[in-house]
Amino acid sequence: MKHILKMEDGRIEPIKDLMSSEKEFALRRIFVDEEMGGAKNLTFGYARFEPKTSYHKKHIHPNTEEVFYILSGKGIGGVGETSEEVEIVKGDTVWVPRGAVHWLYNPFDEACEILFAYTSPSLESAGYEIVE
């Protein structure tokens, strides 16, 4: 089991609602979860939302809490059913309570890179339901 991981060590997990073509996608890599490291209460990863293409639809994770941090770039998103959309920029942290509606998209000219963590041992166990 590896405890120190490089970017290329991450398991690629496509975000299916962002895969409209080979050029329109968001790259997601999982570094720690039940499969990778045996985590019981954590999924940790990295995502890259490409410029002007990536739109992560309004969705919920009924079984987990989530937090993500903007490493670079910016996006537009929100948390909560009545939330206004806001610009989320490098250095911002977004907290998503269990079951809260949230979304993120990138209409800008540069990629938006994020680190994220779920309080569940896998993406599957977190649950994923589009609400649009």
XYZ file of C-alpha atoms in Angstrom:
132
model
C 0.000 0.000 0.000
C 1.393 3.402 -1.017
C 1.164 6.292 1.425
C 2.830 8.902 -0.762
C 1.183 9.304 -4.140
C 2.067 11.133 -7.349
C -0.536 12.611 -9.715
C -0.124 9.669 -12.090
C -0.882 7.229 -9.232
C -4.479 8.446 -9.009
C -7.209 6.215 -10.429
C -9.029 7.995 -13.246
C -12.786 8.147 -12.660
C -14.716 9.905 -15.442
C -17.497 12.270 -14.431
C -20.106 10.789 -16.759
C -22.367 13.824 -17.079
C -19.348 15.809 -18.296
C -18.213 13.388 -20.998
C -19.981 14.706 -24.104
C -16.836 14.252 -26.214
C -13.105 13.620 -25.891
C -12.557 17.395 -25.754
C -15.415 18.210 -23.372
C -14.692 16.567 -20.059
C -13.547 16.906 -16.501
C -10.667 14.766 -15.336
C -11.076 13.255 -11.873
C -8.418 11.223 -10.070
C -8.999 9.338 -6.843
C -5.970 9.035 -4.565
C -7.454 7.640 -1.356
C -10.585 5.562 -0.850
C -11.464 2.043 0.230
C -9.932 0.526 -2.919
C -6.837 2.724 -2.855
C -5.431 2.553 0.643
C -8.265 0.935 2.559
C -9.906 4.144 3.811
C -13.099 3.489 5.774
C -14.536 7.034 5.916
C -12.766 9.042 3.227
C -12.536 9.557 -0.507
C -9.949 12.134 -1.575
C -9.179 13.277 -5.087
C -8.411 15.898 -7.694
C -10.555 17.191 -10.551
C -9.799 19.395 -13.525
C -12.659 21.220 -15.249
C -11.539 22.211 -18.733
C -12.160 25.771 -20.017
C -15.587 26.631 -21.431
C -16.724 23.013 -21.549
C -17.222 21.438 -18.150
C -20.630 21.660 -16.476
C -21.267 19.494 -13.424
C -25.063 19.459 -13.196
C -27.063 20.133 -10.062
C -26.806 16.965 -8.002
C -26.755 15.539 -4.504
C -24.771 12.930 -2.605
C -27.383 11.469 -0.227
C -24.886 9.466 1.816
C -21.938 11.815 2.351
C -20.630 15.269 3.125
C -18.212 16.895 0.672
C -15.676 19.677 0.748
C -13.665 21.006 -2.186
C -10.899 23.563 -2.521
C -10.081 25.561 -5.670
C -6.383 25.097 -6.489
C -6.351 27.200 -9.665
C -8.688 28.898 -12.062
C -12.300 29.644 -11.239
C -15.795 28.364 -11.787
C -19.437 29.190 -11.226
C -21.423 27.181 -8.721
C -23.678 27.035 -5.732
C -24.824 24.986 -2.760
C -28.462 24.659 -1.697
C -31.719 24.542 -3.620
C -32.318 28.299 -3.375
C -28.670 29.291 -3.709
C -27.591 32.022 -6.086
C -24.769 31.139 -8.438
C -21.450 32.654 -7.398
C -17.973 32.854 -8.857
C -15.671 30.467 -6.989
C -11.967 31.315 -7.327
C -8.512 30.027 -6.418
C -8.234 29.677 -2.649
C -11.979 29.271 -2.024
C -13.328 26.295 -0.063
C -16.837 24.952 -0.700
C -18.634 22.956 2.030
C -21.475 20.673 0.906
C -23.609 19.114 3.669
C -24.987 15.590 3.199
C -27.785 15.640 0.617
C -27.376 19.323 -0.345
C -27.891 20.299 -3.972
C -24.669 21.628 -5.509
C -23.085 22.259 -8.896
C -20.006 23.686 -10.607
C -19.178 24.676 -14.166
C -16.357 26.430 -15.962
C -17.298 29.061 -18.578
C -13.874 30.721 -18.343
C -10.723 30.637 -20.505
C -8.553 28.637 -18.080
C -8.943 25.254 -16.418
C -10.373 25.064 -12.897
C -8.529 22.567 -10.679
C -9.913 21.353 -7.369
C -9.113 19.012 -4.503
C -12.126 17.267 -2.986
C -12.964 14.951 -0.105
C -16.063 12.891 0.703
C -16.841 11.396 4.104
C -17.437 7.970 2.572
C -15.106 5.164 1.468
C -15.976 5.395 -2.261
C -17.718 7.490 -4.872
C -20.309 4.744 -5.210
C -21.148 4.727 -1.502
C -21.446 8.548 -1.512
C -24.343 8.266 -3.937
C -25.002 10.553 -6.867
C -28.356 11.834 -8.050
C -28.874 14.556 -10.670
C -31.684 16.878 -9.587
C -32.183 19.026 -12.724
